[in-house]
PDB file of C-alpha atoms in Angstrom:
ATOM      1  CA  UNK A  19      55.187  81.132-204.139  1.00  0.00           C
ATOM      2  CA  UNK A  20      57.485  80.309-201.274  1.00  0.00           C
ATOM      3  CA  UNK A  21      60.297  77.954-202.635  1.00  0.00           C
ATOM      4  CA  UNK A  22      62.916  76.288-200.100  1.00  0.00           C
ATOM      5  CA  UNK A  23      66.181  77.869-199.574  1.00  0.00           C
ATOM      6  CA  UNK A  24      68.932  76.026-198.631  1.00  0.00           C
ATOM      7  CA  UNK A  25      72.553  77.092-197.997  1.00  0.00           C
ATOM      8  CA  UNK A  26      75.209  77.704-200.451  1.00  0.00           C
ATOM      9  CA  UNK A  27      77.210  74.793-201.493  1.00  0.00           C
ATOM     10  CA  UNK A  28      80.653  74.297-200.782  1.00  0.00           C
ATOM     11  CA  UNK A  29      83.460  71.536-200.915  1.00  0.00           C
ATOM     12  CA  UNK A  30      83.517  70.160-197.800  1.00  0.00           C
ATOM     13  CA  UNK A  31      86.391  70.056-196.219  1.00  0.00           C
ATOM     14  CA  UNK A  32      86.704  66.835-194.515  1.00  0.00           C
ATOM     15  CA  UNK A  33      89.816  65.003-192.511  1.00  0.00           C
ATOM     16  CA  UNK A  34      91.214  61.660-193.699  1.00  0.00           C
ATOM     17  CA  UNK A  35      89.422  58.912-191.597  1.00  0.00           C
ATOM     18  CA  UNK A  36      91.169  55.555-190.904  1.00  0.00           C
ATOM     19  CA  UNK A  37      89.125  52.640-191.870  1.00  0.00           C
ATOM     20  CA  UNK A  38      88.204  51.568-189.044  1.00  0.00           C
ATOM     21  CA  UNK A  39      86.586  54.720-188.253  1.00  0.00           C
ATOM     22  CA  UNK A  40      84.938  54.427-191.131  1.00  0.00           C
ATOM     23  CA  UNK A  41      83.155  50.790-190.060  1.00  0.00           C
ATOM     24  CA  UNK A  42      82.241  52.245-186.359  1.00  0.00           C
ATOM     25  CA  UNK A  43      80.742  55.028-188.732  1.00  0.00           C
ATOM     26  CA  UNK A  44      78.994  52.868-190.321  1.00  0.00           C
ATOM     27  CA  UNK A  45      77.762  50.415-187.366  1.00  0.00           C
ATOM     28  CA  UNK A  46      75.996  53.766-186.005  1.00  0.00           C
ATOM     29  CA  UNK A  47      74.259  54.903-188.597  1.00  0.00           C
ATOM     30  CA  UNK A  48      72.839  51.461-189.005  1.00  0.00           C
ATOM     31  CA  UNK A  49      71.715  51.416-185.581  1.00  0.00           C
ATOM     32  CA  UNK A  50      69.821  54.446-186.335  1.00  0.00           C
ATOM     33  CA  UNK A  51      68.465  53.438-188.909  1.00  0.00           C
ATOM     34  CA  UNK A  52      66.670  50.551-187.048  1.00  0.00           C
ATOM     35  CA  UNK A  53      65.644  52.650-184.102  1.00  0.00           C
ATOM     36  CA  UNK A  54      62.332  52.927-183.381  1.00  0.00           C
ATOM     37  CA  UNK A  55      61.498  56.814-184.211  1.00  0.00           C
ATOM     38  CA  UNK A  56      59.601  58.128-181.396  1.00  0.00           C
ATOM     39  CA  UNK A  57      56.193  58.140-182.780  1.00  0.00           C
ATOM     40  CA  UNK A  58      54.315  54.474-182.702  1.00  0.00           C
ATOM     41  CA  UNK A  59      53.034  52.852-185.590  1.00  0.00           C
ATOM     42  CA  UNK A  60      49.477  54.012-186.598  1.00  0.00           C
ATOM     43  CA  UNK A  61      50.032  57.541-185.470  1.00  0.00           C
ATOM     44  CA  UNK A  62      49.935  57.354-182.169  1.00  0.00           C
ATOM     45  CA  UNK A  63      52.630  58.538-179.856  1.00  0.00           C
ATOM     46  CA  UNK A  64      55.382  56.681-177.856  1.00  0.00           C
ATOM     47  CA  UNK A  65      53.707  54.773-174.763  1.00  0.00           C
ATOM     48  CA  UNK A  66      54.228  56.888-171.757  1.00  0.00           C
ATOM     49  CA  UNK A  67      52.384  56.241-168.119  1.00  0.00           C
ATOM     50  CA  UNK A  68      48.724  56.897-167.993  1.00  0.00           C
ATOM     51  CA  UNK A  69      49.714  59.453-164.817  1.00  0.00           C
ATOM     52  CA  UNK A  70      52.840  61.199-167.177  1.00  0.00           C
ATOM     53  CA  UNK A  71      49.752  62.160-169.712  1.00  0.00           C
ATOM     54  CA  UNK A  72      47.515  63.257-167.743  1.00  0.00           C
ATOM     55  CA  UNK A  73      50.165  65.892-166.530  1.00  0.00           C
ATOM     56  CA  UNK A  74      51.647  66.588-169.698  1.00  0.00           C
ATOM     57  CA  UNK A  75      47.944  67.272-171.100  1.00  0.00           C
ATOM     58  CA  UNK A  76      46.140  68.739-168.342  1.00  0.00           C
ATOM     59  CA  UNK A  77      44.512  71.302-169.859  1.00  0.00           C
ATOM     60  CA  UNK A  78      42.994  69.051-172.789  1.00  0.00           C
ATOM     61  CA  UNK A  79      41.392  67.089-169.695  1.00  0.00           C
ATOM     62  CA  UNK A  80      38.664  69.484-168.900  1.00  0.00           C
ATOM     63  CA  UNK A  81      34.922  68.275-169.714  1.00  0.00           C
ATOM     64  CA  UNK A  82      35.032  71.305-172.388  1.00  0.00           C
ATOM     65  CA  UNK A  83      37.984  69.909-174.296  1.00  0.00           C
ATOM     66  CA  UNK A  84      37.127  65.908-174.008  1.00  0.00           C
ATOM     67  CA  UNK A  85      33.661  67.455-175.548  1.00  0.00           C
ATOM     68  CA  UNK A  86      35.461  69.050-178.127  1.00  0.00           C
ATOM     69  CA  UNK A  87      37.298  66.061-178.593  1.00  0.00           C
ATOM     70  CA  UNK A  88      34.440  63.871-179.096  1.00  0.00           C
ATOM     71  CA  UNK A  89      32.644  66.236-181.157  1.00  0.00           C
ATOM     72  CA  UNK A  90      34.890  66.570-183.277  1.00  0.00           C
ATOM     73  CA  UNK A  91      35.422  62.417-183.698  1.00  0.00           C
ATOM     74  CA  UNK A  92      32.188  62.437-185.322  1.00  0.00           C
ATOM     75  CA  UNK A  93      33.062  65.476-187.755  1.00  0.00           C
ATOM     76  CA  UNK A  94      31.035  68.133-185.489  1.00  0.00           C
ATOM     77  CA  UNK A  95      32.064  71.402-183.875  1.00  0.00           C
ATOM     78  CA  UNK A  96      31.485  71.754-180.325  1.00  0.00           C
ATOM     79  CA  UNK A  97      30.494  75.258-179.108  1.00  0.00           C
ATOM     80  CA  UNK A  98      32.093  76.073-175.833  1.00  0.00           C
ATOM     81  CA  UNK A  99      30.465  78.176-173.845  1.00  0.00           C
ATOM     82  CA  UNK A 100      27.146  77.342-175.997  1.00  0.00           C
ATOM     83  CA  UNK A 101      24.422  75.242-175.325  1.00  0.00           C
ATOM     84  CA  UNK A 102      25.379  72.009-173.072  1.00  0.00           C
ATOM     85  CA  UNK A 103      26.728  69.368-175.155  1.00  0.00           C
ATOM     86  CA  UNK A 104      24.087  67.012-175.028  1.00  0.00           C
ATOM     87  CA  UNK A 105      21.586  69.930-176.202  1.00  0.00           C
ATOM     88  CA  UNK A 106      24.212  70.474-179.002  1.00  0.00           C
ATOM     89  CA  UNK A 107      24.590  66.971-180.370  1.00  0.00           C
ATOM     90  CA  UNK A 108      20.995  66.708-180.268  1.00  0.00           C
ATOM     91  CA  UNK A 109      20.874  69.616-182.827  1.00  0.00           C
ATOM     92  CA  UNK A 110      22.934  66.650-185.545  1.00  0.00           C
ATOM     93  CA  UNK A 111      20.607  64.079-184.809  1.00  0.00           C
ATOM     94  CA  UNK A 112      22.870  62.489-182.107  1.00  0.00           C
ATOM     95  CA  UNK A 113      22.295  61.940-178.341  1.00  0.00           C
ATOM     96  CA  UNK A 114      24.187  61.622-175.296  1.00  0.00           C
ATOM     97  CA  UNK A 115      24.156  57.989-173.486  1.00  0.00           C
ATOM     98  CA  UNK A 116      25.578  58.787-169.810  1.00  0.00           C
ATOM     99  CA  UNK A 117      25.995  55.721-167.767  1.00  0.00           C
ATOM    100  CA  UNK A 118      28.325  53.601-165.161  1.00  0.00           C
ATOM    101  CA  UNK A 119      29.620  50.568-167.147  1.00  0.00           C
ATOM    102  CA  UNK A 120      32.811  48.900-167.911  1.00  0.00           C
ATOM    103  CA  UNK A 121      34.851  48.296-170.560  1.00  0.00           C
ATOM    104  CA  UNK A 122      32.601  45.480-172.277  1.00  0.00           C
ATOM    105  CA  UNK A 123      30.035  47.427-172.250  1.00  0.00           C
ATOM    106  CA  UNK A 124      32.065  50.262-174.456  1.00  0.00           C
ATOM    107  CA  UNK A 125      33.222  47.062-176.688  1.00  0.00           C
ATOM    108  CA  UNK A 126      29.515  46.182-177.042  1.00  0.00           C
ATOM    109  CA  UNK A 127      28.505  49.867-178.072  1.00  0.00           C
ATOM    110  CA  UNK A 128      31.358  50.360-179.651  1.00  0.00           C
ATOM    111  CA  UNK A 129      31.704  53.957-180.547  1.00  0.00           C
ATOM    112  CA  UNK A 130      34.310  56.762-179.105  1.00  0.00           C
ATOM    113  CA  UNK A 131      33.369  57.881-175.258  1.00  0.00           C
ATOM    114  CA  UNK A 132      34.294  60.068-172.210  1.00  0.00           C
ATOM    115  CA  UNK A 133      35.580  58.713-169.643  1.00  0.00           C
ATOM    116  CA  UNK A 134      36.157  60.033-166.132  1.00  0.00           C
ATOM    117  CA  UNK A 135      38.938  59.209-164.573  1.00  0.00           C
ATOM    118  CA  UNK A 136      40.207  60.096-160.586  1.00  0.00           C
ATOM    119  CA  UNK A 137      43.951  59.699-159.639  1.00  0.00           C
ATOM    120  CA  UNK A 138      44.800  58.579-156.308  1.00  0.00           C
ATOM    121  CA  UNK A 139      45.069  62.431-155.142  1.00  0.00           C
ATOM    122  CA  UNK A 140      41.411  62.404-156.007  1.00  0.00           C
ATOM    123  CA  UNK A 141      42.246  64.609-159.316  1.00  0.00           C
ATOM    124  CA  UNK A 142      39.432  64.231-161.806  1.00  0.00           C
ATOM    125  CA  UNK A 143      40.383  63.749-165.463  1.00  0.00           C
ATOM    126  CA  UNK A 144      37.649  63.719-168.749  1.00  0.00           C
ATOM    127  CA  UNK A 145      39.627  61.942-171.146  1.00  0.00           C
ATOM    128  CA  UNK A 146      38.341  60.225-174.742  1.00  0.00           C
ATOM    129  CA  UNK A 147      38.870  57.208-175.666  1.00  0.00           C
ATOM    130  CA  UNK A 148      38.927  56.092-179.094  1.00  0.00           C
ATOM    131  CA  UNK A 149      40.108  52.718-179.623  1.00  0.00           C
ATOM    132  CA  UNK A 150      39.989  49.879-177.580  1.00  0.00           C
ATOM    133  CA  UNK A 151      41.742  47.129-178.020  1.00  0.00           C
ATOM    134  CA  UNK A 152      42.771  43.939-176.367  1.00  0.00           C
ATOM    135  CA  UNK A 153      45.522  45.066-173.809  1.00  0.00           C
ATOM    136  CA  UNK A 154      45.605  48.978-175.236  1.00  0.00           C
ATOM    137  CA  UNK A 155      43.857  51.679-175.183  1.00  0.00           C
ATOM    138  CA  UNK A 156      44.068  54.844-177.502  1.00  0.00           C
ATOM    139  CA  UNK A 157      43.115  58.038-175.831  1.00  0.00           C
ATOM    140  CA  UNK A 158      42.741  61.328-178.145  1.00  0.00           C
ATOM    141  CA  UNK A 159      45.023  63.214-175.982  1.00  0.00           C
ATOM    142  CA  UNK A 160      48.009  66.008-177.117  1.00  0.00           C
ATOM    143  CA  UNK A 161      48.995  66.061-180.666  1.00  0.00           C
ATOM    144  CA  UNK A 162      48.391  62.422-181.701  1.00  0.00           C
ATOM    145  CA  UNK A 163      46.569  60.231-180.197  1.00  0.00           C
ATOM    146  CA  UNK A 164      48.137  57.942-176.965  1.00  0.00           C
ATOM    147  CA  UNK A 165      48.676  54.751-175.732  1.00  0.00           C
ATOM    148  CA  UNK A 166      48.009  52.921-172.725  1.00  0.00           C
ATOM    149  CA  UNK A 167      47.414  49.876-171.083  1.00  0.00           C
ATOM    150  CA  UNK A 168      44.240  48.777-170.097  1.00  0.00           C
ATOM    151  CA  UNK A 169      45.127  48.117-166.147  1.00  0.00           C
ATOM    152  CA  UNK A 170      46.655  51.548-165.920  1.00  0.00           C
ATOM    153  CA  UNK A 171      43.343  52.793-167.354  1.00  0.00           C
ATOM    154  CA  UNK A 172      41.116  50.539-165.394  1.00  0.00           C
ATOM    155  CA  UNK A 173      42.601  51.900-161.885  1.00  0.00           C
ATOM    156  CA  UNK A 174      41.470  55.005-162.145  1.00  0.00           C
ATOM    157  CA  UNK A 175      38.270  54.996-163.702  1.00  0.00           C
ATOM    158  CA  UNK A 176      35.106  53.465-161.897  1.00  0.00           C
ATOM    159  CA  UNK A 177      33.377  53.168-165.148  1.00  0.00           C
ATOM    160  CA  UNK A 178      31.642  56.633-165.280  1.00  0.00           C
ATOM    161  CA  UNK A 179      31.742  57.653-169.023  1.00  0.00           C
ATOM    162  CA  UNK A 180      29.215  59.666-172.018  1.00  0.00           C
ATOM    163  CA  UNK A 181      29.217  58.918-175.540  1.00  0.00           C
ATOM    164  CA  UNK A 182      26.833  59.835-178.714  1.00  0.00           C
ATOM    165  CA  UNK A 183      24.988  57.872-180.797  1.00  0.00           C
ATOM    166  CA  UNK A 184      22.412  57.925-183.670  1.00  0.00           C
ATOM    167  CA  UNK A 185      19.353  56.610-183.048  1.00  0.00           C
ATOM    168  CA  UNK A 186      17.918  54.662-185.985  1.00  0.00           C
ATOM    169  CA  UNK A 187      15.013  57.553-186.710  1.00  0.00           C
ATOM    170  CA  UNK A 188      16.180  60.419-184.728  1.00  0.00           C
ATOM    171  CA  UNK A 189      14.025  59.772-182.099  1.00  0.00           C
ATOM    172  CA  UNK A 190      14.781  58.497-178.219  1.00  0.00           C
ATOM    173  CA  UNK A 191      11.669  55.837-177.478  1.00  0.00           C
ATOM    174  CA  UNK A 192      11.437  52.389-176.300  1.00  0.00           C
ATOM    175  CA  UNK A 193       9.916  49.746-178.650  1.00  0.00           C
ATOM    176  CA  UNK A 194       7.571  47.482-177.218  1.00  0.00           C
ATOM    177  CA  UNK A 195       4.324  44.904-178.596  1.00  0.00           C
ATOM    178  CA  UNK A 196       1.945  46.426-181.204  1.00  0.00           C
ATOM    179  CA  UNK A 197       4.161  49.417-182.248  1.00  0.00           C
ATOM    180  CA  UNK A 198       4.799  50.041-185.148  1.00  0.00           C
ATOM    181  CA  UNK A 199       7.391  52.212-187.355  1.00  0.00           C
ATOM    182  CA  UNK A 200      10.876  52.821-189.001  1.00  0.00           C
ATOM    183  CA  UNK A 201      12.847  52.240-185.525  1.00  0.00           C
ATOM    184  CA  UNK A 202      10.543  48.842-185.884  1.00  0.00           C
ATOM    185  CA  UNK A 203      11.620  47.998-189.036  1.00  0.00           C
ATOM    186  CA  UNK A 204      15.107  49.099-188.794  1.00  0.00           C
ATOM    187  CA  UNK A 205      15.624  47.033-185.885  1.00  0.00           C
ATOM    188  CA  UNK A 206      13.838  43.861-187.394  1.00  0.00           C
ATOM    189  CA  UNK A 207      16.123  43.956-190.376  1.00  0.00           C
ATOM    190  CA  UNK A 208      19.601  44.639-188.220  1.00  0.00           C
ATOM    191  CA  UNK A 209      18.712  41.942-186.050  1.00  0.00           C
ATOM    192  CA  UNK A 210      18.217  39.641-188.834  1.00  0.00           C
ATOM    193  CA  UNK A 211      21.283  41.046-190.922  1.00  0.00           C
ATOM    194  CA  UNK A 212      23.432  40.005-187.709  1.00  0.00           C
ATOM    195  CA  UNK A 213      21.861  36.431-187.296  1.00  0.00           C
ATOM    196  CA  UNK A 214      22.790  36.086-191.222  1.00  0.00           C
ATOM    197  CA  UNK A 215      19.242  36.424-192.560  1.00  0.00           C
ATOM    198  CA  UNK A 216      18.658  37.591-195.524  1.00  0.00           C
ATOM    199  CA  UNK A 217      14.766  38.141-195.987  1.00  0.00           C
ATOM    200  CA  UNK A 218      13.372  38.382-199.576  1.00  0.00           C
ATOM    201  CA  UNK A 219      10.197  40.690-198.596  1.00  0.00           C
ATOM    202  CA  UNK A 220       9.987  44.113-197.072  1.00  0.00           C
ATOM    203  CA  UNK A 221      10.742  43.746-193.213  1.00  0.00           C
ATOM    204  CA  UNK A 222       7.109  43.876-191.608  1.00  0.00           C
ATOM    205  CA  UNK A 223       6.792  47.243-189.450  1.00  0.00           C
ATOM    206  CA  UNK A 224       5.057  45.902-186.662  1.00  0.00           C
ATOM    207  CA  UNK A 225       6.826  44.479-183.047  1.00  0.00           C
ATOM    208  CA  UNK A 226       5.589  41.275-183.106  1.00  0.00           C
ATOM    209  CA  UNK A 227       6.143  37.901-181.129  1.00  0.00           C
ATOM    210  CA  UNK A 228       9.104  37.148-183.967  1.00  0.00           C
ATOM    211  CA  UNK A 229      10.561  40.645-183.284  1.00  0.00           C
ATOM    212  CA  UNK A 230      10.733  40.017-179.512  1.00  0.00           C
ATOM    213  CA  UNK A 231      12.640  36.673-179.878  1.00  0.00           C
ATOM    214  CA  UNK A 232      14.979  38.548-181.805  1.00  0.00           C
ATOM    215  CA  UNK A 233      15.518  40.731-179.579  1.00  0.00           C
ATOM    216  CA  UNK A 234      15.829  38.440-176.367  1.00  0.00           C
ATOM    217  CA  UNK A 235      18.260  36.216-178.487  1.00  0.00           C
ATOM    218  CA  UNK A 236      20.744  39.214-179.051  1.00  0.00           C
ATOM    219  CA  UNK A 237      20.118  40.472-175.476  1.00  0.00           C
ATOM    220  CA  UNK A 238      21.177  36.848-174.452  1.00  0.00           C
ATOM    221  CA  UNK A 239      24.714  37.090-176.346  1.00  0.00           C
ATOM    222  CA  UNK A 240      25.800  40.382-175.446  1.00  0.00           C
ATOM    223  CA  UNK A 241      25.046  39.812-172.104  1.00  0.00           C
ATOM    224  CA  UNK A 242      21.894  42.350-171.671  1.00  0.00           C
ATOM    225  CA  UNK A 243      19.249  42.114-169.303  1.00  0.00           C
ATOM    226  CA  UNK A 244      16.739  39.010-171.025  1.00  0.00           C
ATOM    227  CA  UNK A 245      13.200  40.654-171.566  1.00  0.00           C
ATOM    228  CA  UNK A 246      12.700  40.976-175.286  1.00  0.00           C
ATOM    229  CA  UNK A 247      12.247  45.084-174.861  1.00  0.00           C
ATOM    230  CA  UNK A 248      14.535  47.120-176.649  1.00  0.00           C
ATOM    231  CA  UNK A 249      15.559  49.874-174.283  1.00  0.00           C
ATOM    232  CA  UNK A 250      18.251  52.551-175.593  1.00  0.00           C
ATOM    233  CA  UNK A 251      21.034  50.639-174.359  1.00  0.00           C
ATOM    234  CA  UNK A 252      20.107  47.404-176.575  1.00  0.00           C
ATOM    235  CA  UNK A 253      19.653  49.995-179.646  1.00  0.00           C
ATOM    236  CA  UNK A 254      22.992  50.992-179.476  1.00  0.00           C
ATOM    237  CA  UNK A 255      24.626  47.715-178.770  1.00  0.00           C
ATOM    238  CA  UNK A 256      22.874  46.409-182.041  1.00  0.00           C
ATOM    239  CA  UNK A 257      23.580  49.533-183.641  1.00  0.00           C
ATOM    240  CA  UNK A 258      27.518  48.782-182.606  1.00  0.00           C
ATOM    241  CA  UNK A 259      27.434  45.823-183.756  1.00  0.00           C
ATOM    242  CA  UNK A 260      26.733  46.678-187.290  1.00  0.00           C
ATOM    243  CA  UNK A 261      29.261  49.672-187.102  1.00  0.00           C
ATOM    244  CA  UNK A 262      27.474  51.845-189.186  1.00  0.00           C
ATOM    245  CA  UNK A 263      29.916  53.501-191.496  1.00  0.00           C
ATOM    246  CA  UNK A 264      29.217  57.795-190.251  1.00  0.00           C
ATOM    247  CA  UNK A 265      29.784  55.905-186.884  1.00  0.00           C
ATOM    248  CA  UNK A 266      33.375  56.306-185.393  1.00  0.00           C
ATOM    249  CA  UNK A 267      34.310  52.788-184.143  1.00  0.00           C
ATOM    250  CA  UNK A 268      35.781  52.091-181.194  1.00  0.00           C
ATOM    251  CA  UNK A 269      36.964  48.903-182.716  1.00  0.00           C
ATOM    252  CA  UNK A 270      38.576  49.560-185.859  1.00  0.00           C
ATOM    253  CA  UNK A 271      38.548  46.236-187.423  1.00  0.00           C
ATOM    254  CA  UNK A 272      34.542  46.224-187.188  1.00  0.00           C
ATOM    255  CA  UNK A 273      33.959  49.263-188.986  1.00  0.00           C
ATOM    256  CA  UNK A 274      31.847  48.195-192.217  1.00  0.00           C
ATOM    257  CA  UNK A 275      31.674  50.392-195.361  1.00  0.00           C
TER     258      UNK A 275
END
């Protein structure tokens, strides 16, 4: 068992201060006391410029390592120099959505994502992002994660980005009239769940007329295209908004046990 050495003790010799060195003694150690140290609040590191990170953590901004990164988010190891990612995550039940989008649409879905980002030198960047919130965001770059403002982030990414999700039965389909199954049910009940019904029977496993009007009314609020099918991208949005709780949140404060 290691123990903790620490040097012999001594008197300390010390010269006689004069009070008022004393009180200036005093003033500065108050002062540092107060000072911010230099990590943030919530773990996350000091703000620094979006272009001062990037440099600093280069070599975490490699598609590889934002992989890695995003993998690991969701409590998985990623395999470099494996299988492609998306072939990996698929092997835990989990998918890869690639897309062009903006940052309501990752509020919407709501889960951790890649984003690529291009400086004005035309440098590319794959950095994660794993919070978003209303003039921040949190990227999982260096030690802890980092802060930065949404406008700095905004000008250099043109709203290229992956993330993974889970679909409701493992499978990748889209719903439409007559079909019938778990992803039907599942999406019946999370529907009604988020419009605050609570139905007393077993959810009926068929996509119906009722079905599609949920659908189109949800599609119609978080600004999806209006046509009462449920392609991926409205499974994950409803999927983000219940925050499932194996589901890394981009938005903290809607994560639900």
């Amino acid at each position: 068992q290691r123990t903790a050495q620490h040097p012999a003790q001594h008197p300390a010799q010390h010269p006689a201060q004069h009070p008022s060195q004393h009180r200036t003694n005093a003033r500065k150690h108050d002062a540092s006391a107060h000072a911010p140290a230099n990590p943030a609040p919530g773990g996350t590191t000091a703000r620094a410029s979006l272009p001062q990170l990037l440099s600093r953590y280069a070599s975490e901004t490699t598609a590889q390592a934002a992989y890695a990164k995003l993998f690991s988010l969701w409590g998985m190891r990623y395999a470099d120099g494996a299988t492609g990612p998306c072939r990996q995550a698929s092997g835990h039940g989990l998918f890869c959505l690639k897309e062009q989008g903006s940052l309501g649409q990752l509020r919407l879905y709501n889960r951790p994502a890649i984003l690529l980002l291009t400086d004005s030198a035309g440098h590319t960047y794959h950095v994660v992002v794993r919070q978003l919130g209303r003039a921040h965001a949190t990227l999982q770059l260096g030690p802890t994660p980092c802060r930065v403002g949404l406008g700095a982030l905004t000008r250099d990414w043109l709203g290229t980005y992956v993330m993974l999700w889970h679909p409701p039965d493992g499978r990748l389909r889209t719903l439409s009239a007559g079909m019938s199954g778990t992803s039907v049910r599942w999406l019946r009940m999370s529907l009604q769940q988020l419009e605050g019904v609570h139905s007393s029977g077993s959810a009926a496993n068929v996509y119906d007329a009722g079905l599609a009007r949920l659908v189109r009314r949800f599609q119609r609020t978080h600004g999806l295209a209006v046509d009462g099918i449920p392609r991926v991208e409205t499974h994950v949005a409803v999927s983000g908004a219940l925050a499932p709780p194996r589901t890394p949140p981009l938005d903290a404060d809607r994560q639900r046990g």
